[in-house]
XYZ file of C-alpha atoms in Angstrom:
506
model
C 0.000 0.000 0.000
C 1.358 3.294 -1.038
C 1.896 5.961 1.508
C -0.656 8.150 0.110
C -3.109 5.549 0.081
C -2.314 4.905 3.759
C -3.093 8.403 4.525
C -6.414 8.298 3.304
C -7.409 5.484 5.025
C -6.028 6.908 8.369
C -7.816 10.121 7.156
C -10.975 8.135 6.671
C -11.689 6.374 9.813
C -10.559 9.248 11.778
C -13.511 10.874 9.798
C -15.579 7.832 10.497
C -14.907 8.045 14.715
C -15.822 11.724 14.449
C -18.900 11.116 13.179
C -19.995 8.738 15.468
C -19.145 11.088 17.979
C -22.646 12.807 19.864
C -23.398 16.072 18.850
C -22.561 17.888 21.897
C -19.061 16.544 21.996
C -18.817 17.043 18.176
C -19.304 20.653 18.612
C -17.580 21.151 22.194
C -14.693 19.596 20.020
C -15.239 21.702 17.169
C -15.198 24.611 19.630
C -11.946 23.149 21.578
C -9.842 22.790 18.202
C -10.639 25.910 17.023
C -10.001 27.953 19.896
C -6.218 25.494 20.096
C -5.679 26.978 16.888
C -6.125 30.349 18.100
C -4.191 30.332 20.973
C -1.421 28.044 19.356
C -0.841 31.105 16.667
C -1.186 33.693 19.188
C 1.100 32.379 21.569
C 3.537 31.550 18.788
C 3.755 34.928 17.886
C 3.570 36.118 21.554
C 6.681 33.399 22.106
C 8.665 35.048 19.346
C 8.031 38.581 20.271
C 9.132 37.894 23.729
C 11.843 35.743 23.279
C 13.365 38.309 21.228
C 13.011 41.073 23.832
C 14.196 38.698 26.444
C 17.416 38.072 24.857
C 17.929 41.956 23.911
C 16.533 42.976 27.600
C 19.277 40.584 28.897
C 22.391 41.500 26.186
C 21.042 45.169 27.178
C 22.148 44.779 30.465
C 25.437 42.654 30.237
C 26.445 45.606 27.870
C 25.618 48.172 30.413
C 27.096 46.049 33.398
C 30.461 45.958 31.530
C 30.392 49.979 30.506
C 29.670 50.403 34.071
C 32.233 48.127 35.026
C 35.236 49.873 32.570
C 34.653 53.373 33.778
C 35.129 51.912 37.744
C 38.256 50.016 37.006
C 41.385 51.993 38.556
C 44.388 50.826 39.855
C 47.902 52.811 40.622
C 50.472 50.798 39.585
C 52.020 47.694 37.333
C 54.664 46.208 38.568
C 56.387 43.073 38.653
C 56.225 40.229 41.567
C 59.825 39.300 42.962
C 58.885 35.730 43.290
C 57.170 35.059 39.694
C 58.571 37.962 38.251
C 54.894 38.745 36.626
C 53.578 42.133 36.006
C 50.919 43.160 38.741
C 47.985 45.428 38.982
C 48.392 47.659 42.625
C 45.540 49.695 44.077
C 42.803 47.838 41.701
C 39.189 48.709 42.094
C 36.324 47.579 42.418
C 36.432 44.440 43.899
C 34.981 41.905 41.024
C 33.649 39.137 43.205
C 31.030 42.057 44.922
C 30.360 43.339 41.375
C 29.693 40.464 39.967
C 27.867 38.612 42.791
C 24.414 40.160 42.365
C 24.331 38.661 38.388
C 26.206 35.671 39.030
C 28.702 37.087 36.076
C 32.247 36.205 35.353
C 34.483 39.066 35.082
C 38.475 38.667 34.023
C 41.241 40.988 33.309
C 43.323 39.867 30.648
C 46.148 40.632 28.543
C 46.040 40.962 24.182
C 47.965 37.192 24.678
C 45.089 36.021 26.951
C 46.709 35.820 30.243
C 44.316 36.567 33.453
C 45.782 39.498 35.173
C 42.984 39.299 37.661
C 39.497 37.172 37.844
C 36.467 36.637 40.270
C 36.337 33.398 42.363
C 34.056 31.747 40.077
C 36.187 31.726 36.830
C 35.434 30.285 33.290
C 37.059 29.940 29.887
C 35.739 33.304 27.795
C 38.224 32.758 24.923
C 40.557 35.476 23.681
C 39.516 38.687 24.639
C 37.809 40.380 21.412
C 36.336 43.639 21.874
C 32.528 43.985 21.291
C 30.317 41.393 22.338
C 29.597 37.380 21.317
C 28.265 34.448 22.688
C 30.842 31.665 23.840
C 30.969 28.871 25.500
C 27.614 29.435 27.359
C 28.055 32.978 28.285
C 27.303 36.400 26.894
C 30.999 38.347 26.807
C 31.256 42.439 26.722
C 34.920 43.172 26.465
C 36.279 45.980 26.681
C 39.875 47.730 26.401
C 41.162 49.279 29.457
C 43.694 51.766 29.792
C 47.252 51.314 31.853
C 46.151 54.064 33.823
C 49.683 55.275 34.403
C 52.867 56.844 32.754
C 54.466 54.676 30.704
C 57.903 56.465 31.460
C 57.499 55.628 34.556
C 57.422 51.765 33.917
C 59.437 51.547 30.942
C 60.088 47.823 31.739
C 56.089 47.206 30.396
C 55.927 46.256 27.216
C 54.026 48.801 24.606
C 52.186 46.234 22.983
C 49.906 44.441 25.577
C 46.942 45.760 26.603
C 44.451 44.993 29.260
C 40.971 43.958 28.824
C 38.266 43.433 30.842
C 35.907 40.457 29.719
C 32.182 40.546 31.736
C 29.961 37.503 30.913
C 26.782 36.367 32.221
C 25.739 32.643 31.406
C 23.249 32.171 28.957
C 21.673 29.434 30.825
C 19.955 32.183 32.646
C 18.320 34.256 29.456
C 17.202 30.081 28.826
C 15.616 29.178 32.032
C 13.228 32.697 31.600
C 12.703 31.554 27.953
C 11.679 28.146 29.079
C 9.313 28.800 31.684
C 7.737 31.780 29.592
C 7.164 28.613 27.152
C 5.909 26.384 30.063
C 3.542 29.235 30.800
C 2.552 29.276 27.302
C 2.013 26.189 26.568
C 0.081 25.932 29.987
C -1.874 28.620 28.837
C -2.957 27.736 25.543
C -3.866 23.854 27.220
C -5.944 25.525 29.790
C -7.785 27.281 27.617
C -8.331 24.894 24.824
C -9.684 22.382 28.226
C -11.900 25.515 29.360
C -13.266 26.156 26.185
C -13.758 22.390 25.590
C -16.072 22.518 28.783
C -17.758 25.827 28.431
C -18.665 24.361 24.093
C -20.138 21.352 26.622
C -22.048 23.245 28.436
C -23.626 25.871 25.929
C -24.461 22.469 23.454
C -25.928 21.034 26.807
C -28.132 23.942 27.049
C -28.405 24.267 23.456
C -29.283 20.635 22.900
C -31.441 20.520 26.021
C -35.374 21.461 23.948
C -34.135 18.607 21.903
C -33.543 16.205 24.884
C -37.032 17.225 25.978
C -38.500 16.214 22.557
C -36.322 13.074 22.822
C -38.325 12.341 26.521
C -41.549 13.131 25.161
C -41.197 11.238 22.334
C -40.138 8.166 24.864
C -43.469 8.949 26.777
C -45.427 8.648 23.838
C -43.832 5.672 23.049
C -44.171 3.906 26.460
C -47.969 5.052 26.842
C -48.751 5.160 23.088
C -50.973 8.028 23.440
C -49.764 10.182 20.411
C -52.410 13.210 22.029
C -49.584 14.182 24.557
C -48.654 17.619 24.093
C -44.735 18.531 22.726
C -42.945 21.125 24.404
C -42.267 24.086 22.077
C -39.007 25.937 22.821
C -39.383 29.543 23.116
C -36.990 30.709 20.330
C -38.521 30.617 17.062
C -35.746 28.634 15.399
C -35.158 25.008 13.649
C -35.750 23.203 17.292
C -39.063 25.283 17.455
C -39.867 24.168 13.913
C -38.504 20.353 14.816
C -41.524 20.445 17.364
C -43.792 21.924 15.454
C -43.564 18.759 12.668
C -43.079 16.347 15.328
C -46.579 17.691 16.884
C -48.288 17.845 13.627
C -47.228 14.010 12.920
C -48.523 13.154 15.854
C -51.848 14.638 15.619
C -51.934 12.789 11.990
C -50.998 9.636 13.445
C -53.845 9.917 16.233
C -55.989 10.637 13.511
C -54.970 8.246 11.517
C -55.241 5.454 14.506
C -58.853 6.716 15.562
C -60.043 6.002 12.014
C -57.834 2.416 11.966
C -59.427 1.235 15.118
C -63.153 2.855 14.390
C -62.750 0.480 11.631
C -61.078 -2.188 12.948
C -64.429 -2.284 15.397
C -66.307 -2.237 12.724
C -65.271 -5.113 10.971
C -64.967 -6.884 14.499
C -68.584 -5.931 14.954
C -69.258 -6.833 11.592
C -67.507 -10.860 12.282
C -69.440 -11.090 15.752
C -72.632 -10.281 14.173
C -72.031 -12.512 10.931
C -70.891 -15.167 12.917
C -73.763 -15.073 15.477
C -76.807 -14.891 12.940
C -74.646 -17.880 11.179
C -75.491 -20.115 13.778
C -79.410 -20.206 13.623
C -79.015 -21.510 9.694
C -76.449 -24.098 10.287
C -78.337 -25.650 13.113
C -81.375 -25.829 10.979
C -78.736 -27.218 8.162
C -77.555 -29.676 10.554
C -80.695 -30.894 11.825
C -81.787 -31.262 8.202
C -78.815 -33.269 7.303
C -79.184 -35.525 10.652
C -82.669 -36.361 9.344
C -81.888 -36.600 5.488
C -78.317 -39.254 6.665
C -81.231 -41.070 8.934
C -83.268 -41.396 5.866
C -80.918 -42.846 3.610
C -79.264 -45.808 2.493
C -76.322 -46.625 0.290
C -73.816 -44.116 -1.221
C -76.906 -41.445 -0.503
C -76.144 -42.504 3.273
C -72.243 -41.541 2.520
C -73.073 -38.184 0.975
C -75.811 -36.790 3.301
C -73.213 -38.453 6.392
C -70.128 -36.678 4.877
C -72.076 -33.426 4.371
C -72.844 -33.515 8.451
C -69.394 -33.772 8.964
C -68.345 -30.601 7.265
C -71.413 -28.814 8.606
C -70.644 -29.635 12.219
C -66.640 -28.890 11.620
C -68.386 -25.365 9.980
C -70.336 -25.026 13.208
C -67.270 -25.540 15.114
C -65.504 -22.859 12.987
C -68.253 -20.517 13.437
C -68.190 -20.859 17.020
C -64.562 -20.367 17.344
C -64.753 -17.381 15.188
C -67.795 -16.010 17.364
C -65.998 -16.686 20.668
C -62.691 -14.508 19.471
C -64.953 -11.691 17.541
C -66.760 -11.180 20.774
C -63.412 -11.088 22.448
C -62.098 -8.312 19.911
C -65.443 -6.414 20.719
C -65.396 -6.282 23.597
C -68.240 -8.057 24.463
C -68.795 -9.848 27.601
C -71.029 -12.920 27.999
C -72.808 -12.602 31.805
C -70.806 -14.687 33.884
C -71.838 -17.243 37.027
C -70.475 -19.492 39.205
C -69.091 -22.670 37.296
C -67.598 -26.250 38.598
C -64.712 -26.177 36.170
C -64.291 -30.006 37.730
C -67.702 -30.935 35.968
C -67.402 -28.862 32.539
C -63.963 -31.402 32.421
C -66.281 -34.251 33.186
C -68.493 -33.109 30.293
C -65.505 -32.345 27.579
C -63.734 -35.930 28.014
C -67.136 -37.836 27.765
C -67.909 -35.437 24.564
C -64.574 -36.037 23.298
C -64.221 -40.199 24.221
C -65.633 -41.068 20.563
C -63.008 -39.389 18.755
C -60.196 -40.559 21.031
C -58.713 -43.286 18.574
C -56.377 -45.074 20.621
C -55.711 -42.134 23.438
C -56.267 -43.326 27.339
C -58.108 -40.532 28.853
C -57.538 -40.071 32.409
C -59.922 -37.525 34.019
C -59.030 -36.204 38.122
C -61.976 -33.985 38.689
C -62.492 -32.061 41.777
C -64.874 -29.112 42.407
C -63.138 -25.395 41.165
C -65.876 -22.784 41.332
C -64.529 -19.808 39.040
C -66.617 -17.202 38.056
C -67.487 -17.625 34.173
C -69.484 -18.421 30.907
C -69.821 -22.126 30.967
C -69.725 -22.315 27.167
C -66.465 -20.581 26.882
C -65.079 -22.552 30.000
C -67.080 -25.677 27.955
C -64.790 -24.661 24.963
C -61.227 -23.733 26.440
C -61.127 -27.674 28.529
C -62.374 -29.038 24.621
C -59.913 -27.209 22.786
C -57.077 -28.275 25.305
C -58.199 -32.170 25.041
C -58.602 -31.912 21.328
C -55.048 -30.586 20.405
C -53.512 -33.078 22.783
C -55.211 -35.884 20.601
C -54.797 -34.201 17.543
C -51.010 -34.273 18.443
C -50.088 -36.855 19.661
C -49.712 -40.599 17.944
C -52.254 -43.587 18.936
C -51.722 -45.046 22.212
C -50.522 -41.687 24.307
C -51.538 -40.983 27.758
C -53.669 -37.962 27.960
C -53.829 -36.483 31.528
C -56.600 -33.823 33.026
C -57.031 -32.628 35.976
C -58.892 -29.702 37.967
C -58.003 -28.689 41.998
C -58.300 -26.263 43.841
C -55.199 -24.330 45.898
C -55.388 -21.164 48.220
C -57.876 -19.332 45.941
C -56.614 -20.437 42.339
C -58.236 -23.338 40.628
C -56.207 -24.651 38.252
C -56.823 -27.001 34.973
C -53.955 -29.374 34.147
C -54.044 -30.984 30.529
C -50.859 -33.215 30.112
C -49.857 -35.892 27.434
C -46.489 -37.860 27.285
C -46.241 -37.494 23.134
C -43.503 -35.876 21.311
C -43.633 -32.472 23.116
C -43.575 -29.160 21.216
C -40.105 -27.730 19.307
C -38.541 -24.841 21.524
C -38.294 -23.009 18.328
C -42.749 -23.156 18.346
C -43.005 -22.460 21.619
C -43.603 -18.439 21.416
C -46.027 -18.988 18.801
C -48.497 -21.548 19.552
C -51.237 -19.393 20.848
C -51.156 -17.284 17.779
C -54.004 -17.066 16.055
C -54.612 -19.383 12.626
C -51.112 -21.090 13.850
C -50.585 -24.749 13.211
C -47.886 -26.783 13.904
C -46.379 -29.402 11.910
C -47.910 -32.298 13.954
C -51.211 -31.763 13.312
C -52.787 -34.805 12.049
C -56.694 -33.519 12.192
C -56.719 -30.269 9.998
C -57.200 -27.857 12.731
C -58.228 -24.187 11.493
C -55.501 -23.133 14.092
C -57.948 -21.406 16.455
C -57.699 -23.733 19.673
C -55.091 -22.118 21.598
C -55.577 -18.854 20.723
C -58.872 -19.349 22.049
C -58.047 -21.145 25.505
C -55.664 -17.960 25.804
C -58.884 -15.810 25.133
C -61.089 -17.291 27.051
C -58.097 -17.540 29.979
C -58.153 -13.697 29.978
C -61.238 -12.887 29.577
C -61.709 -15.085 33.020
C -58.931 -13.035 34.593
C -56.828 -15.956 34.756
C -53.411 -17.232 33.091
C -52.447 -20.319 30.596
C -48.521 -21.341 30.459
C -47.076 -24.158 29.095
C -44.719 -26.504 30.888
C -42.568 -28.988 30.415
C -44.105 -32.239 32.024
C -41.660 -33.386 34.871
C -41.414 -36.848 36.384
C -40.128 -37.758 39.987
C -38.657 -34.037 40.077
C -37.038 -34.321 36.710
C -38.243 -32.879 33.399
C -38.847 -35.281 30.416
C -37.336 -35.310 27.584
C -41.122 -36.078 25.583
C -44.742 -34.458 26.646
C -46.552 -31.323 27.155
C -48.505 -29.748 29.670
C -50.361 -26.882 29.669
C -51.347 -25.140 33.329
C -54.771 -22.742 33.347
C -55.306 -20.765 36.939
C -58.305 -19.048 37.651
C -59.399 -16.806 40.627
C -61.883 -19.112 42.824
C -65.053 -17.654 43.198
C -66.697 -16.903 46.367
C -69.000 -19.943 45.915
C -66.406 -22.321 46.540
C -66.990 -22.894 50.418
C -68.497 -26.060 50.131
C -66.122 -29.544 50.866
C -63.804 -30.472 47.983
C -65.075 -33.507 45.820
C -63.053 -35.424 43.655
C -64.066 -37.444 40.577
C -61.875 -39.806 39.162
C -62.819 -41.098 35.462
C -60.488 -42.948 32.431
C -61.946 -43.132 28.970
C -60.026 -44.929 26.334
C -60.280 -45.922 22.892
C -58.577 -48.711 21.315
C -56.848 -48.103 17.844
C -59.217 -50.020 15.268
């Protein structure tokens, strides 16, 4: 990969990360770079600007320290030293160690050939003295040319051609150490304030963003309570936020509209199915008392037709029925309820459902459960329960009901010990027109969606368990658990009915 193509890709996701950046932070960011930039040029140039005064504010004063220093210098004689036989400075003023204490300078008296004459205790190597001023070896050096200060014809043993010079330096590691902290401070500065404005461009998108976190909570509270008539907060400036709201409330009111005519016609057409499927029932039972009487009448292949035309007209009946129990649900409409022995209405379903068994051993443990209901519906949730554990099951499986009563809940156990139901159907059996591959009896797919209307409608609860066996579960079988509220009725002592119909396969 080429290096410019590596660039853009760096270039990209960095792109891609600021993007998925919030808003707030995307412009407290914005805000924070920008104002970095600002104070990265202006303290660049502020840097410069005083950095170069430093360093002429300091050379400033080493040049007016060594001036100062050249027109104090006197001595009153040069003469030579008996013992070395060097030339000597008498009577020399000032002292250099208390002139050059208060600036930590180096001063020296030298010769044209470079030889000290005279220097302060703290000494360093200034180089050849060259008039003017230059930077060496870590130290800013004035030197300057200093007069003998005497007659000549008086010494006439010093020789003409050396001079004396006074070299004054001040290190430069002083000028540096200011320069370097002014950068610290700099740098400091420009940091702090990028940080600051990095939390005030927080806090004014906080504030800024803050009408459209309220639209974001309203438009949770409409979603949690689905009532799309709840008002939206409209921000006082008359800006995009304020027109944000203003579309958000106008969908809404659309929406509500739009749902009030969805469910005035949704009742409707459930009015509409309750109604059908009630004035149905008067002309199929006329249909199927005709056909009873015509199959009756008959003999022969005339016997076979009228027969199999009862059978579709009672599976019809039984369609209608189930599609009048769930439109009446839809509606709204309650049937009067009264105090029912749920123990009996099992009774009543396993000896209605015995002939059609085919091979299934019914066993029936009835005891009295009082609930408050519609025996028809309660008739029709224990039928539907039986019915898909036969249709679901292969010849020769156990079927298992039972009704009790415990601390106020009567409960209605239907269990069978057949091939179970697949996890993967589990969330969707008591959907509505939902059959599952098992069905061996062409069910219209309404049983279970019924038991779980008829369950609520009661104020009670259907679940479905996995059978278990001595405290373990099984790996085959269903069971399916209905609870109901007792009613107050049940006061007198518990009965129990036992009762086992079977059928033998043919």
């Amino acid at each position: 990969m080429s290096r410019a193509s590596s660039i853009r890709s760096a270039a990209q996701a960095t792109f891609s990360a600021h993007r998925q950046l919030p808003i707030r932070w995307r412009l407290a960011g914005g805000s924070a770079l920008l104002t970095l930039i600002i104070l990265c040029g202006f303290a660049g140039a502020v840097g410069a600007l005083t950095t170069a005064r430093i360093h002429e504010d300091f050379r400033a004063q080493v040049t007016r320290a060594a001036d100062k220093l050249k027109n104090q210098v006197q001595w009153s004689s040069v003469g030579l030293n008996p013992d070395t036989g060097e030339r000597e400075l008498d009577g020399f003023s000032p002292g250099l160690d208390s002139f050059a204490e208060s600036n930590g300078a180096v001063i020296r008296i030298v010769t044209t050939d470079g030889r000290a004459w005279r220097t302060t205790h703290r000494d360093a190597n200034l180089g050849a003295p060259v008039p003017g001023a230059r930077d060496y070896n870590g130290y800013r050096i004035e030197t300057r040319l200093l007069p003998y200060g005497v007659d000549p014809g008086q010494y006439p043993y010093l020789d003409q051609s050396q001079h004396f010079f006074i070299q004054y330096a001040r290190p430069l590691s002083e000028v540096n150490k200011t320069i370097g902290v002014l950068r610290l401070f700099l740098l400091g500065g420009v940091l702090g304030g990028a940080g600051l404005a990095l939390l005030a461009g927080l806090m004014l998108a906080r504030r800024a963003m803050a009408p459209i976190s309220s639209l974001i909570e309203t438009a949770r509270k409409i979603e949690r309570t689905r009532d799309p008539a709840l008002a939206i907060p409209q921000p006082e400036a008359d800006d995009e936020v304020a027109e944000l709201a203003r579309t958000l409330e106008d969908m809404l009111h659309a929406l509500d509209r739009s749902r009030s005519e969805t469910e005035a016609a949704l009742a409707q057409q459930r009015d509409f199915v309750a109604d059908a499927s009630h004035e149905l029932r008067t002309p199929l039972t006329s249909v199927l008392a005709n056909l009873e009487l015509l199959a009756d009448g008959l003999d022969g292949d005339q016997h076979d037709a009228a027969s199999s035309a009862l059978r579709s007209s009672q599976r019809m009946r039984r369609l209608v029925a189930d599609l009048l129990l769930l439109a009446r649900a839809d509606a709204k409409r309650k049937v009067p309820h009264a105090p029912v022995d749920l123990g009996k209405v099992l009774i009543e379903a396993a000896g209605e459902l015995s002939p059609i068994a085919h091979g299934h051993e019914l066993s029936i443990d009835a005891s009295r459960g009082i609930v408050d209901g519609a025996r028809d519906e309660l008739h029709q949730l224990v039928v539907n329960l039986m019915e898909n554990a036969i249709r679901h099951t292969p010849d020769g499986t156990h079927i298992r009901a039972a009704v009790d009563c415990v601390e106020g809940v009567v409960r209605l156990n239907v269990e069978d010990d057949g091939p179970g139901i697949p996890a993967a159907m589990r969330e969707r059996i008591f959907e509505r027109f939902f059959r599952g591959a098992g069905d061996r009896g062409g069910s219209s797919g309404l049983g279970l969606a019924i038991v779980q209307s008829v369950t609520e409608s009661h104020g009670g609860a259907v679940t479905l368990h996995s059978p278990t066996k001595n405290g373990k579960s099984r790996p085959r079988g269903t069971r399916f658990e209905v609870t109901f509220p007792a009613s107050t009725a049940q006061s007198k002592p518990r009965e129990k009915t036992g009762a086992r119909y079977a059928r033998s396969a043919s």
